Each structure stands twice: as C-alpha cells, then as structure tokens.
Coordinates of C-alpha atoms in Angstrom, one line a residue:
Chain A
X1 CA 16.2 -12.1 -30.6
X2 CA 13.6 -14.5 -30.0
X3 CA 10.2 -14.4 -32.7
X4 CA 8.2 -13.8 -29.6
X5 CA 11.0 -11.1 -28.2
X6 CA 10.2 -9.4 -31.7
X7 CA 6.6 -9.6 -32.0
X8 CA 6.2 -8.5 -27.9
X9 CA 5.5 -11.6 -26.4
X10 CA 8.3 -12.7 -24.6
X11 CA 7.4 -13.3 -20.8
X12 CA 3.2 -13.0 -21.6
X13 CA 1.1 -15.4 -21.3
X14 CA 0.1 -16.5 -25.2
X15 CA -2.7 -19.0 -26.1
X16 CA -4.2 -19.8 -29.8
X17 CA -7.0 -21.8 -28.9
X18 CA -7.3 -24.4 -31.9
X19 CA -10.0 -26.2 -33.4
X20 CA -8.7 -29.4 -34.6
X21 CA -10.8 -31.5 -37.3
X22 CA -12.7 -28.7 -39.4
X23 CA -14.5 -30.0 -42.1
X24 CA -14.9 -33.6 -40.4
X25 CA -18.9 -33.0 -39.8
X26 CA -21.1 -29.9 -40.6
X27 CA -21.9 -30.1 -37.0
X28 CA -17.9 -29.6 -36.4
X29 CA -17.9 -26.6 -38.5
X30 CA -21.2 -25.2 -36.8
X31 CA -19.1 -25.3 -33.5
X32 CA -16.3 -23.5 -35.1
X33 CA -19.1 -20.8 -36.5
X34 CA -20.4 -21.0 -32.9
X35 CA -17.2 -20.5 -30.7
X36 CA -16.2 -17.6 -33.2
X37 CA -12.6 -18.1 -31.6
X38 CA -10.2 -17.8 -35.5
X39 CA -7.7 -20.4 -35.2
X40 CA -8.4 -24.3 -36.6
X41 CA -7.5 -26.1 -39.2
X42 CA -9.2 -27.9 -42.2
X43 CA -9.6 -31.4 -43.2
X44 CA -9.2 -31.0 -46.6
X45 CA -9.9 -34.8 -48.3
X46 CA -13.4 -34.3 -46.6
X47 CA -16.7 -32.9 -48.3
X48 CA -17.4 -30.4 -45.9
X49 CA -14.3 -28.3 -45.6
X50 CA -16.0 -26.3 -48.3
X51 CA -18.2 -25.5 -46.1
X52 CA -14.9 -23.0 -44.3
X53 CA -15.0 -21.0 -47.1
X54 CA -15.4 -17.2 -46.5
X55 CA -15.3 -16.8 -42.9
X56 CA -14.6 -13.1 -42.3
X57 CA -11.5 -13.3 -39.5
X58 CA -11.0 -16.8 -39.9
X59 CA -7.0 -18.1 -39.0
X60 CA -7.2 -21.6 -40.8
X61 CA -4.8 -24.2 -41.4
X62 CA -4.5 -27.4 -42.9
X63 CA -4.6 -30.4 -40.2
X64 CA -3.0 -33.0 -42.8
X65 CA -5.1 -35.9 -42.6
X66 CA -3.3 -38.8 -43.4
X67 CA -6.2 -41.6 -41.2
X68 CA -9.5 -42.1 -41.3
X69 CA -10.7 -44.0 -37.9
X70 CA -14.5 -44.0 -38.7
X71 CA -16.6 -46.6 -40.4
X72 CA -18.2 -43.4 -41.9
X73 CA -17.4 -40.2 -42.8
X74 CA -14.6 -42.2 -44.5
X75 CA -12.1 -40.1 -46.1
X76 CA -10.0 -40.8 -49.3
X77 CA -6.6 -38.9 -50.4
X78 CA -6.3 -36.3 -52.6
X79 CA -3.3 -37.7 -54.8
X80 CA -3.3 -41.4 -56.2
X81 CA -1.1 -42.1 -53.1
X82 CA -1.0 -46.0 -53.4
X83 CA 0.6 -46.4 -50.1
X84 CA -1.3 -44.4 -48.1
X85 CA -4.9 -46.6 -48.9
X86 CA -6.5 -49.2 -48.1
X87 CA -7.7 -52.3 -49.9
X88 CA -11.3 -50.1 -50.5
X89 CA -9.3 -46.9 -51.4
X90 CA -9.5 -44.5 -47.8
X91 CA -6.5 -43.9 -45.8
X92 CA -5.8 -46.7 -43.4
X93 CA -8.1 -46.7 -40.2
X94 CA -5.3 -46.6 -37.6
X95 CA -2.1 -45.1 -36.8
X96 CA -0.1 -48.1 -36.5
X97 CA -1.8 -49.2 -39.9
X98 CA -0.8 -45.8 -41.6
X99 CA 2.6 -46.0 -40.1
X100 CA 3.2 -49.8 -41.5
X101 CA 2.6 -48.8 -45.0
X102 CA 3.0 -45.4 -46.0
X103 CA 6.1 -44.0 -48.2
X104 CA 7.5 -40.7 -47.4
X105 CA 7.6 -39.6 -50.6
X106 CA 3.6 -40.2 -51.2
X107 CA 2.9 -38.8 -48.0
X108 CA 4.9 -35.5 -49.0
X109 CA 2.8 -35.6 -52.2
X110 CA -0.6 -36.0 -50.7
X111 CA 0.3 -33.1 -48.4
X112 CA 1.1 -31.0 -50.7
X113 CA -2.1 -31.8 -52.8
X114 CA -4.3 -31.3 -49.2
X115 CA -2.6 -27.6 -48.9
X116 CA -3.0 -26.6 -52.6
X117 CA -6.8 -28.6 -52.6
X118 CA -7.9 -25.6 -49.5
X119 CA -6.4 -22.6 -51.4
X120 CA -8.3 -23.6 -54.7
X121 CA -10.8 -23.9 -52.4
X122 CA -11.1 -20.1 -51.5
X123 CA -9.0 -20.7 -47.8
X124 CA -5.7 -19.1 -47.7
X125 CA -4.4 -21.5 -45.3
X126 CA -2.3 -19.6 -42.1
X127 CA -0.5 -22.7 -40.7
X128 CA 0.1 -26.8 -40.7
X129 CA -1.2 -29.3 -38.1
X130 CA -1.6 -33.0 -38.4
X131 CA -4.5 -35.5 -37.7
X132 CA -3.5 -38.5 -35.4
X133 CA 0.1 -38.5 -35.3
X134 CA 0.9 -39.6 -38.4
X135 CA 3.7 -37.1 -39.3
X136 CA 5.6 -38.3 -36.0
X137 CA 7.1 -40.9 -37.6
X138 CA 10.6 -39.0 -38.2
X139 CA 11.1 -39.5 -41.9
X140 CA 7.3 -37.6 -42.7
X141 CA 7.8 -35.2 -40.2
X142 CA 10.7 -33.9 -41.9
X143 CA 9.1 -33.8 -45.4
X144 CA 6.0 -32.0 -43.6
X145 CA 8.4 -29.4 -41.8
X146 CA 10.3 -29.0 -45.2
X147 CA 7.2 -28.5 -46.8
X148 CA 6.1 -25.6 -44.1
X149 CA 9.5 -24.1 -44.1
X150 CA 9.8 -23.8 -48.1
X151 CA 5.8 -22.4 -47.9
X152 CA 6.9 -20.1 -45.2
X153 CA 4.0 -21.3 -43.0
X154 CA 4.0 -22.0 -39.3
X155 CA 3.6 -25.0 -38.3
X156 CA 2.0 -27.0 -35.0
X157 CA 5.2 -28.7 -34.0
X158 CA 5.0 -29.0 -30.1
X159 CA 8.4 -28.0 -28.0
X160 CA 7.1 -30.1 -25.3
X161 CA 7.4 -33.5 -26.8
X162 CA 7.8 -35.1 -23.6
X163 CA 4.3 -34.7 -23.0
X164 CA 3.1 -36.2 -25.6
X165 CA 1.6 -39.0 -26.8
X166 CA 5.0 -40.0 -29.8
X167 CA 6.9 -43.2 -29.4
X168 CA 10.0 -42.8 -27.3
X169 CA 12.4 -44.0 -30.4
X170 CA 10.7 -41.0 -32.4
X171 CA 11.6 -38.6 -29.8
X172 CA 15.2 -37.4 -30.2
X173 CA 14.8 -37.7 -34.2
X174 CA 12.2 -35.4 -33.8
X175 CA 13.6 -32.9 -31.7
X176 CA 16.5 -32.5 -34.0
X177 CA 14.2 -31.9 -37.2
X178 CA 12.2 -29.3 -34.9
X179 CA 16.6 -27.8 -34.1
X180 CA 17.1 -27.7 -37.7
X181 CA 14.0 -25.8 -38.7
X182 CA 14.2 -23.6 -36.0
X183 CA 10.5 -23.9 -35.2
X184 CA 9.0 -21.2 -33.0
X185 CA 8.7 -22.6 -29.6
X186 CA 5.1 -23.5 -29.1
X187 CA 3.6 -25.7 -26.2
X188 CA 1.2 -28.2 -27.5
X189 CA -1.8 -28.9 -25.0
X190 CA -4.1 -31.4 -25.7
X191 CA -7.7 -31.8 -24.2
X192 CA -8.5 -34.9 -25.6
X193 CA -7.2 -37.1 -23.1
X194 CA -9.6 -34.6 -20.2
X195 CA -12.0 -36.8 -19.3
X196 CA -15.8 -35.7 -20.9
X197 CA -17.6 -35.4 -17.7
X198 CA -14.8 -33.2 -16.4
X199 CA -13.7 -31.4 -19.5
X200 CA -15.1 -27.8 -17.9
X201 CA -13.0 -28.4 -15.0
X202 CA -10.0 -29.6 -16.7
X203 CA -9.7 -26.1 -18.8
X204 CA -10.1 -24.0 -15.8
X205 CA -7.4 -26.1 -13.8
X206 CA -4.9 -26.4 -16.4
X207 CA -4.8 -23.3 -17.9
X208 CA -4.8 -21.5 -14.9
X209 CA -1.8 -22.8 -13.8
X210 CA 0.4 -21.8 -17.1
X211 CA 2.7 -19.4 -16.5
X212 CA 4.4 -17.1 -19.4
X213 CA 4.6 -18.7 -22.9
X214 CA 2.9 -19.4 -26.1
X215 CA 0.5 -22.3 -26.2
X216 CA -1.6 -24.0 -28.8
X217 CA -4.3 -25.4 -27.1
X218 CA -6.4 -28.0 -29.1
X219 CA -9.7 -28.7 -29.1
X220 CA -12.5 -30.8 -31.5
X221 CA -15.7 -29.5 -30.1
X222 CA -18.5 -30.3 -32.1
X223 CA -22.5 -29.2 -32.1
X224 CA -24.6 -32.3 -31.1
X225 CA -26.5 -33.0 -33.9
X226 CA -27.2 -37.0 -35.2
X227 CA -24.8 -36.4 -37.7
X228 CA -22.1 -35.8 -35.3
X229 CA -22.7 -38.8 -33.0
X230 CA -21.3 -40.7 -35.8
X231 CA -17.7 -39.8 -34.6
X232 CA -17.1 -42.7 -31.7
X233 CA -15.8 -39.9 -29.3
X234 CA -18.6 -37.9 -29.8
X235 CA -19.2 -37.2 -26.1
X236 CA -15.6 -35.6 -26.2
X237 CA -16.4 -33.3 -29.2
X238 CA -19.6 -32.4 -27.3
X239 CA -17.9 -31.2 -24.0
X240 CA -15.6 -29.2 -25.9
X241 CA -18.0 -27.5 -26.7
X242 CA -20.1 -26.7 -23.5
X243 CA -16.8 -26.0 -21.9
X244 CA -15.4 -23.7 -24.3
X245 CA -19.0 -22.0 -24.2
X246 CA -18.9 -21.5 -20.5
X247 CA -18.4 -18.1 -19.0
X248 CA -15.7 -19.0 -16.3
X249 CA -13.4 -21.1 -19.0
X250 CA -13.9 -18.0 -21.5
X251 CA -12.5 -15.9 -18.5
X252 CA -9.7 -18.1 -18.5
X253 CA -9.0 -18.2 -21.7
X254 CA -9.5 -14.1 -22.4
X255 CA -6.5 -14.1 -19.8
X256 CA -4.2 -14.5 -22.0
X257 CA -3.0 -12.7 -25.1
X258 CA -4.7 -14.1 -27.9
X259 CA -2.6 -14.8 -31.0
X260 CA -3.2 -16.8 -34.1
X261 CA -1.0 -18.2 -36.7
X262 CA -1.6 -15.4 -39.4
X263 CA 0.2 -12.8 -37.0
X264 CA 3.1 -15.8 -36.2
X265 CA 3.7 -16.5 -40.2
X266 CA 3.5 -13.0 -40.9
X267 CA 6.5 -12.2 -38.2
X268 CA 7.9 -15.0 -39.5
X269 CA 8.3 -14.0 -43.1
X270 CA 9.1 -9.9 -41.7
X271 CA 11.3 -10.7 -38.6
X272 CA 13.1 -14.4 -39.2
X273 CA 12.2 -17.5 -37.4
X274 CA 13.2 -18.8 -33.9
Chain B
X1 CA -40.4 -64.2 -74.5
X2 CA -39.7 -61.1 -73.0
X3 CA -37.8 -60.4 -69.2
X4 CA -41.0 -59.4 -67.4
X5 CA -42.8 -62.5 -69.3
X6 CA -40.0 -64.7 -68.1
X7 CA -40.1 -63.1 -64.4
X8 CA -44.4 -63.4 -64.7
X9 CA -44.8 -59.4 -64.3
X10 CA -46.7 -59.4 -67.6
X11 CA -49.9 -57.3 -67.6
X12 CA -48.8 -56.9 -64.0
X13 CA -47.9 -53.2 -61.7
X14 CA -44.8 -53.3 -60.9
X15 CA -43.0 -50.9 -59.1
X16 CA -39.1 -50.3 -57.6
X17 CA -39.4 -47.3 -55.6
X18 CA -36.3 -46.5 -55.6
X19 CA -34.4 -43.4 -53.0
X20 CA -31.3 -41.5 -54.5
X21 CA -28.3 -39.6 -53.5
X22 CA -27.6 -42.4 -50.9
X23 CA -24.7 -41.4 -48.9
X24 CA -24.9 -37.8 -50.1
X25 CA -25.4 -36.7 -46.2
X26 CA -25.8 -38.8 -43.1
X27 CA -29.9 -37.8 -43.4
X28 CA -30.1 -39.3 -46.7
X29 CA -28.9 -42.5 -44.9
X30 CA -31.0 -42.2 -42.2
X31 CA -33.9 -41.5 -44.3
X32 CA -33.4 -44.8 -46.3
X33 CA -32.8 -46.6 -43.3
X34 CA -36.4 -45.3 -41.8
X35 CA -38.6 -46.1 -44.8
X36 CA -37.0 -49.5 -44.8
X37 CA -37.5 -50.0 -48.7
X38 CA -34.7 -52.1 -50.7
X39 CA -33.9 -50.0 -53.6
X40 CA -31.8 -46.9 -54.2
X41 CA -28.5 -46.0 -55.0
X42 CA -25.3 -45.2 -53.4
X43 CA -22.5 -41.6 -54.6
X44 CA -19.4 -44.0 -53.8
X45 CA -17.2 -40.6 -53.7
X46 CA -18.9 -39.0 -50.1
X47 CA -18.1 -39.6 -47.3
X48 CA -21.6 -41.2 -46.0
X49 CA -21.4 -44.0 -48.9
X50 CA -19.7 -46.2 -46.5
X51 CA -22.7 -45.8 -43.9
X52 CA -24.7 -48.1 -46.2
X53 CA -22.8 -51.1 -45.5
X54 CA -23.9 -54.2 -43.9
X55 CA -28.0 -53.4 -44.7
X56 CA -29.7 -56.5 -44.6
X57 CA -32.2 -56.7 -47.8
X58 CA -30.7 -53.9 -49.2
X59 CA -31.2 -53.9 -53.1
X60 CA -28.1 -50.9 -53.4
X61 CA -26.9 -49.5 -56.8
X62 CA -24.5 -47.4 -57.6
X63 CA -25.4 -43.4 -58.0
X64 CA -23.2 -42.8 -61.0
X65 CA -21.9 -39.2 -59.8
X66 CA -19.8 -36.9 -61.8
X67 CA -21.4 -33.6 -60.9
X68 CA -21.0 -31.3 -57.1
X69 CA -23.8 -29.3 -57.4
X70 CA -23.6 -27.9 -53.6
X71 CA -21.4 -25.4 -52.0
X72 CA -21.0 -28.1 -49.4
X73 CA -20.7 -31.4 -49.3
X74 CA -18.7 -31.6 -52.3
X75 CA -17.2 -34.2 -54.2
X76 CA -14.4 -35.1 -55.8
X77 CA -13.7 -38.0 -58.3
X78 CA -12.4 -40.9 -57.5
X79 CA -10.3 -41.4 -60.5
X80 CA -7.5 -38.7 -61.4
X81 CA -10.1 -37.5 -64.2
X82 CA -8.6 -34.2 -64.9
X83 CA -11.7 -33.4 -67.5
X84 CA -14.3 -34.4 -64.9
X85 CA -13.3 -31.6 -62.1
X86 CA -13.4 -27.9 -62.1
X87 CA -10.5 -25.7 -60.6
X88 CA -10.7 -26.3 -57.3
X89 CA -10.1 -30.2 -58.3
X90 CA -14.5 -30.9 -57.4
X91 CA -16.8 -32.0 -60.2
X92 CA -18.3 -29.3 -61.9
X93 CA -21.0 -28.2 -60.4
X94 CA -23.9 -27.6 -63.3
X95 CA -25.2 -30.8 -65.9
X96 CA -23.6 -27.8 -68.9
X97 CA -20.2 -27.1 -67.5
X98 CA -19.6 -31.0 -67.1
X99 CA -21.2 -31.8 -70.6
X100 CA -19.0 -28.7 -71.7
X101 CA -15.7 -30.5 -70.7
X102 CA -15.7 -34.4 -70.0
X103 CA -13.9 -36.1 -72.1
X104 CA -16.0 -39.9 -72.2
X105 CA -13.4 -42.2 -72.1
X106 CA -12.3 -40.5 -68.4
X107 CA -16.0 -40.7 -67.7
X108 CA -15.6 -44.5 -68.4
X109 CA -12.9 -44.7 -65.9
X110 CA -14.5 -42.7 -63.0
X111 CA -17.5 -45.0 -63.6
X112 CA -15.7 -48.1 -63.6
X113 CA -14.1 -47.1 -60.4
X114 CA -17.1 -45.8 -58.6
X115 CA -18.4 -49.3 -59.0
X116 CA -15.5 -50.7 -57.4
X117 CA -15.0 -48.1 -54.9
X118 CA -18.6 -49.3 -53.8
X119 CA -17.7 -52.8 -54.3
X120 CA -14.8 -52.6 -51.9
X121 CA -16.3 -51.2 -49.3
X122 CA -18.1 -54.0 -48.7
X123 CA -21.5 -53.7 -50.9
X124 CA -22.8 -55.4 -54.2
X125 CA -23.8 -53.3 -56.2
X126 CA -27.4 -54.6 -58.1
X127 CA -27.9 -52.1 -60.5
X128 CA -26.4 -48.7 -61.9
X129 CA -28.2 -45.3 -62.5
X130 CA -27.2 -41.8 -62.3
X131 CA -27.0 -38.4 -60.7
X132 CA -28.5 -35.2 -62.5
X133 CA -28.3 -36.9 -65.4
X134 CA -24.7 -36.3 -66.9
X135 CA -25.1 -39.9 -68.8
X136 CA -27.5 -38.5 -71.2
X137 CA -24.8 -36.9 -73.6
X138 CA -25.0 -39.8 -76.1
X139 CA -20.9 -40.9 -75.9
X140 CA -20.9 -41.1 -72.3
X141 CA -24.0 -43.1 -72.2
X142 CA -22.8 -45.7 -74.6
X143 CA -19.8 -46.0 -72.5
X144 CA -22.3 -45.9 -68.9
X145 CA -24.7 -49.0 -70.9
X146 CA -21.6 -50.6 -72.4
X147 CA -20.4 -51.4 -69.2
X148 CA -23.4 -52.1 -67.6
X149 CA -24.0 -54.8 -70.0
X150 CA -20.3 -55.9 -69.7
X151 CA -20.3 -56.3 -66.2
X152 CA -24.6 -57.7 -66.4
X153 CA -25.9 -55.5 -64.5
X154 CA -29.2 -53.8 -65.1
X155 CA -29.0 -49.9 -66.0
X156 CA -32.1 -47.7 -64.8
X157 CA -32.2 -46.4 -68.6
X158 CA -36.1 -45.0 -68.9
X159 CA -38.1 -46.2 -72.0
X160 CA -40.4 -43.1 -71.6
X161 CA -37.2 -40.7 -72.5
X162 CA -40.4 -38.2 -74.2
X163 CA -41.2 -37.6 -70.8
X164 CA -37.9 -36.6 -69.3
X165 CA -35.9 -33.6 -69.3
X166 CA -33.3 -34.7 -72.0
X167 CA -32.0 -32.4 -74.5
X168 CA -34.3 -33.2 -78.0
X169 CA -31.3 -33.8 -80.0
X170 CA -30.0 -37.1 -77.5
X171 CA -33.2 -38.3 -78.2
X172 CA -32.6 -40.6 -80.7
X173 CA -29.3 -41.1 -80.5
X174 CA -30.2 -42.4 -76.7
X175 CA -32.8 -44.3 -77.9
X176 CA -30.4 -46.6 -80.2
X177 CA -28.1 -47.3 -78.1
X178 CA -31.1 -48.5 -75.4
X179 CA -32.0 -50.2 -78.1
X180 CA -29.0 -52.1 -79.2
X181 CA -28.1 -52.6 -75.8
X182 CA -32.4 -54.9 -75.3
X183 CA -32.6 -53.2 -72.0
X184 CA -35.6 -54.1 -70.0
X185 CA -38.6 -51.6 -70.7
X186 CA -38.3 -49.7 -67.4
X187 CA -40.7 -46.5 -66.9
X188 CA -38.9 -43.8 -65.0
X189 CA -41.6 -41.2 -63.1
X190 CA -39.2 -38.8 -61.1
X191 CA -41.3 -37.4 -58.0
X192 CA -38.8 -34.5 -58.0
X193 CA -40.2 -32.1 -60.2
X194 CA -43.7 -32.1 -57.9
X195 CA -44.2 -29.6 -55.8
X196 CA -43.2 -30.2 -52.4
X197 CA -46.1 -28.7 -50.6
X198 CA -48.1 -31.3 -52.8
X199 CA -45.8 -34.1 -52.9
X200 CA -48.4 -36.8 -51.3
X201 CA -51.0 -35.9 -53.5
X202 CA -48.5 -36.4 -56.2
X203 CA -47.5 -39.4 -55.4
X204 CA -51.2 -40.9 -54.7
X205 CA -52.7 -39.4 -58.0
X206 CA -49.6 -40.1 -59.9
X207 CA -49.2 -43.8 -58.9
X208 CA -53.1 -44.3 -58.9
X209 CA -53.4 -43.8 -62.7
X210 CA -50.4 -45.8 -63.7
X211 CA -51.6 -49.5 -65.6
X212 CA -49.9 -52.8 -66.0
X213 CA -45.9 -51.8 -66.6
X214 CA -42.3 -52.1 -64.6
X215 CA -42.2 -48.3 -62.9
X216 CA -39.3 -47.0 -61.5
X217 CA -40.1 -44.3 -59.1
X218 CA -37.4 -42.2 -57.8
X219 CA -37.7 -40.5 -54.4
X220 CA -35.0 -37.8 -52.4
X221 CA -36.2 -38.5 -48.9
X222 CA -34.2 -37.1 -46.6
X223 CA -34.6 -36.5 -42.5
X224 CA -34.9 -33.2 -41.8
X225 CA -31.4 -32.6 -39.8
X226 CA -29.4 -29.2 -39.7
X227 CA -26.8 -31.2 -42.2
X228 CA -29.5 -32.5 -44.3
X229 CA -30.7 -28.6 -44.7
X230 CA -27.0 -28.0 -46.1
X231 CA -28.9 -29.0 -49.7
X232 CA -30.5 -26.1 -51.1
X233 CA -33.8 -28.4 -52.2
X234 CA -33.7 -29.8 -48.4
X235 CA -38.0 -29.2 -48.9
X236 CA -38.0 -31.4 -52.1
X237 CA -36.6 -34.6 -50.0
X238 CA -38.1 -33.6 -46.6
X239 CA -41.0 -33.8 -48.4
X240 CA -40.2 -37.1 -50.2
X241 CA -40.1 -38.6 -46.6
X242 CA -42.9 -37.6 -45.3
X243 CA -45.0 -38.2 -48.0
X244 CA -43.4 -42.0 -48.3
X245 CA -44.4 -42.6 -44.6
X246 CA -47.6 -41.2 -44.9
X247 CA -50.5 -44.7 -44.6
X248 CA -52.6 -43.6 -47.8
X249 CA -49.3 -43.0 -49.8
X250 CA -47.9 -46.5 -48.6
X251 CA -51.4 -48.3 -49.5
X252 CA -51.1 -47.3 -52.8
X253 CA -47.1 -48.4 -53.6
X254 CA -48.6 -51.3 -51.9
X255 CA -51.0 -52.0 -54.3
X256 CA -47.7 -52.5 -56.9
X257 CA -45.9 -56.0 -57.5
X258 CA -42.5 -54.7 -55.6
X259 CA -39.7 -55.1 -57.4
X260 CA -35.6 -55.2 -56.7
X261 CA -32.6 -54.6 -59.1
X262 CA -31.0 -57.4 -57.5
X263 CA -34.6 -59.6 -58.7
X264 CA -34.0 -58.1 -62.4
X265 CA -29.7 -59.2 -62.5
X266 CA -30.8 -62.4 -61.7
X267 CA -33.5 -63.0 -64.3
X268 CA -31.0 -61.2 -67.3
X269 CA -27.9 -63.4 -66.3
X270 CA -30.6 -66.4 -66.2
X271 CA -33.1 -66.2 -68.6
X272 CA -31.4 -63.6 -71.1
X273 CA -32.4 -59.9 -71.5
X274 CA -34.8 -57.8 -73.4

C-alpha cells in the first residue's frame, strides 16, 4: 500500500501550496503572514528567518540554500564551508558557480548546520526543499536525501523530473537516488517560469487541468514594499501574490484536498514510506 | 604638534556626523543614501552590508558588531566564535550576556574578520567603531585599539568617556589604553538618548553650544519602511532622519568644519598621530 493509499488520498486531487524563500525579505515573510496558507520553507543563513518563529499552524521547512544571486541581501553559510564561498565569504552567486566548486561533503555539513540553525531557532522544521537547484547535482542530492531519510523528514524531491528545469546527464542519476529512498511520489509545479503579467491566469489554467495526485505547487510571492524590489524578480514575487490573493485562484486551489508536510512526515514515520 | 594642528582644525568646529547600524536593514541604507553625508559605519555580518558598495564619497567604517539585540534581523558572527553566540548560534542579544561570556581573543578574531568581510566585498573601510558598545570591557577594547593601530586606522574612541554610559570601573582602565594607544581627541555626542519627539531641537541646541573641538556625532536615521519598523526604536532613527533633513538643523552642522575618517587615516599614516 501506497503512503497516499494509507493516509486516504489515493485517486484525490492533493495540493500543498508552498512558499519558497521564507526569510529572504520581511516583505516575503509578510506575504506568507498574509496568504495564511501553512506550508513554506525557511531560508535559514538569512537574518530574517527569525522572524518565522511562532506562527501558530505553521508547516515549515527548510529550503537549503546553498546560492545567493543578489548583490544584496547577500547570504553567507552557516558552517566554515570553504568550498561553498566566495572570494568575499557568501555562497557563490550562480548555479553553475556553486556547482563548479562545491564538495559534497561540505555541502552535507552546511545542510545539516541550516536544519539544526531553524530548530534552535524555535521552528520545528516539517520537511526539506532546496533553493536554485543546487542539490540536483547527483552526488549532493544523495547526501541531502540521506540526510531527510535518517531525520525522517519529507522531502521536495519532484517525480516529474522531466519537467523540470535539471541537466539531462543529472536525470537518470537522480531518479535512481529518488528509487532507493523510496520518496513519496510528489509532482513539483513551478510558477516561476508563468509569465508576471499572466501569473493569475496561469494558476487558474494549470491547476484546473490536474487530475488525481499529490502536488507541491511553489510559489515566492512577496508584499511590495522597497525592501522587496531589491530581489531582481521582484515583479514575479509580486504577482504571486495578487494571484494567490484572488478569489477565483483561491477557488481553485480550495478544490483540492489540502495537505502539508507535517501530516506526510507523520504517516511517514506511523505507516512507512512509498 | 598635535593631529588637528597638523590637519589646521585647531581652535576650529569640527564635526563628522556620522550614521550607524549601516546595513542593519535596507532603510538604514536608504536613509544614508538620502542624507547624502560621508561618514558612518557598516554591520559586515547582515545581509544589507553589501548594499553599501560602490558609494561614491562614501567615508564607510566598519560597525564593530558582536551583539543581535532584535528578534529579527538577527545576526550571526562571521567567525566560528563559539563564546560570541547564544544557543541558537546568534550573538547574544543584551551588552551583559555578551560581556558575561566572550572570551577576547575570539572577539579579536570576529573583529579581524568583519573588517575583511567588509573589505572583500568591495569597500575600504576608513575607520572602526562599534555597536552598543561591547568594546568597552577593558580586554576586548585593548584588542579592538590594538588592531586599529596595527592596521592605522583611526578608532572612534571618545575622549569625553565621563559623559557616556560606560560602566565606572572601565573608566580608567579605558582611559589608559586610549592613552597609550595617542588616539586623536575625538568628542563623541550620541543623539540617541534624546527624545525622539524632540530630536531637532536636540540637535540645534546641542550642536549650537558646542566650541572649538573634533565632534563626532552619531545619528540612527532610518526611512520609515514596514522593514525598518521591524527595530523596536524605529521612532529613535525615524526621527534621526527627519530631524537631519530638516533646513535649520542642516544650517547649523553646516556651520562645523566637516570632517571624514578617511581625512583623519591620511593625516595619522602622514604626519604621525596623537
């Protein structure tokens, strides 16, 4: 029997709507206070993922940031991490940058230290996600499933990897760490590449169409304050928002069952995975 | 011959108005960035540090940080500095708790790398001060003027320590070591203890009475932003900034010799200190 079979979901449509990039900006955080939908995860190397602390209902994970693509807020590792800096000490600026130089082993560390740096901070964290890709690269996306699996935690591994934005070469790799770890099957659907202008239109059309299954749909709205147009894609963070606050998307989301990763771990831990 | 002799400030006002908690929130930044005056001083571990870059004219020091004295942002040190954080892996959040458990040769090490951290990012640093004060227990500030000297850069170090809120029993131990180390005779009037419903009268009386001395006059301006509000004494630096843009208050700093950090290196590396 399937995790979902046990826990009543099999043929149901299933949707944890997910705020990616907590913590990033205040005004990020003030959408996730504003949305009051549970599930997102935490940047934890930044200064305001303090600011999560105590949120009565809140389903939060750790979104394992291992980049940090702005000029500023620049972000720093926890851990001494040597390979995953740059010459001034952040994490590198770009993918293919973070991917050139980081060691398995450090990343695995600094993970770690981002996980155990949100429950000291008062955040029980539900689940793991990643920031930009970074654990695709096969040999950190099996220390970062390892990691999950020996925590017990879910994890945002998408079973639709087709879809997505991972180097082809990456691909079958990855699908045989997801095998091994028998990883719940979630579908990963990502806004960010709806256009802004069309973002409201782009929720209603795609999630309409989804038939029975579980799917993690992410999402970085954020409030528009000056603060927050210091994120390039700003504009995209803003039409989160307004879409996700509009009555005929919120219809279309409170079609489906709504689940978040505190109920999946805790059938994972009672039931057994898969 | 004495530095302001040498640098023809004798029997002169002189004033560096000088704006702290740079890079503390993205207001602070903008606040500097309005009141387009050189001086203040940069927290190299947030986020916003690294929005201070690239400022033409800036005269930017380092904000020697080793307390988090807000729920959110919060800061972590730079260095691994197990002494210098609390449980959660921050700073400690009150001047007792981290007087209570720094250990000063990891303070020397976290300041050492916050003026590289700052340097690497891309800014020369003119001058060092500090945040909330921390460098006033007597061994740490020998190690905060030690270095200062080593790497000859002017300290803000106040000659008027009577004036200031440091414990009586640092007193003199603090005034040796200013001593020894022939720091510049440098006036520090902190505009943060005035009330902030009065802060332009403050700063017009205040600065009105002062005679012929080098003044170092520390502000808090912030913009007045839903982030900036995130400090609990938002009023205090709201206040700063409007007072500082206010005409009457400008005539008067106007009536002041202005003076830089980066004007005060030069003259110590050139024409000795003292």
């Amino acid at each position: 029997m399937s995790l979902w079979d046990a826990m009543g979901l099999a043929n149901k449509r299933v949707l944890i709507l997910h705020h990616d990039d907590l913590g990033v900006t205040h005004a990020q955080n003030q959408a996730y206070l504003s949305l009051k939908r549970p599930s997102g995860s935490v940047m934890a190397p930044s200064v305001w993922a303090t600011g999560l602390v105590g949120i009565a209902g809140a389903d939060l994970g750790v979104h394992v940031t291992l980049t940090s693509e702005w000029a500023a807020p620049k972000l720093r590792p926890i851990s001494t991490a040597p390979s995953l800096r740059d010459s001034a000490g952040f994490f590198w600026p770009t993918l293919n940058q973070a991917w050139g130089h980081i060691d398995a082993n450090e990343a695995a560390i600094e993970i770690g230290a981002q996980i155990e740096a949100v429950r000291r901070m008062g955040i029980e964290p539900t689940h793991l996600d990643a920031h930009m890709g970074v654990v695709f690269r096969p040999d950190i996306a099996a220390r970062f499933v390892a990691l999950a699996t020996e925590l017990g935690m879910p994890v945002a591994a998408a079973s639709n990897l087709d879809e997505l934005p991972v180097p082809e070469e990456f691909k079958s790799l990855l699908t045989d760490i997801r095998e091994r770890a028998d990883l719940p099957q979630i579908e990963i659907i990502d806004s960010y590449e709806a256009p802004a202008t069309r973002r409201r239109e782009w929720y209603v059309d795609r999630l309409s169409r989804l038939g029975p299954g579980v799917y993690h749909v992410l999402h970085h709205a954020q409030k528009d304050t000056e603060e927050g147009r210091q994120l390039g894609d700003w504009e995209k963070r803003l039409a989160d928002l307004q879409a996700l606050s509009d009555p005929v998307v919120m219809t279309v989301l409170d079609e489906f069952v709504p689940l978040t990763y505190a109920e999946i771990g805790y059938a994972m831990r009672h039931y057994g995975e898969g």
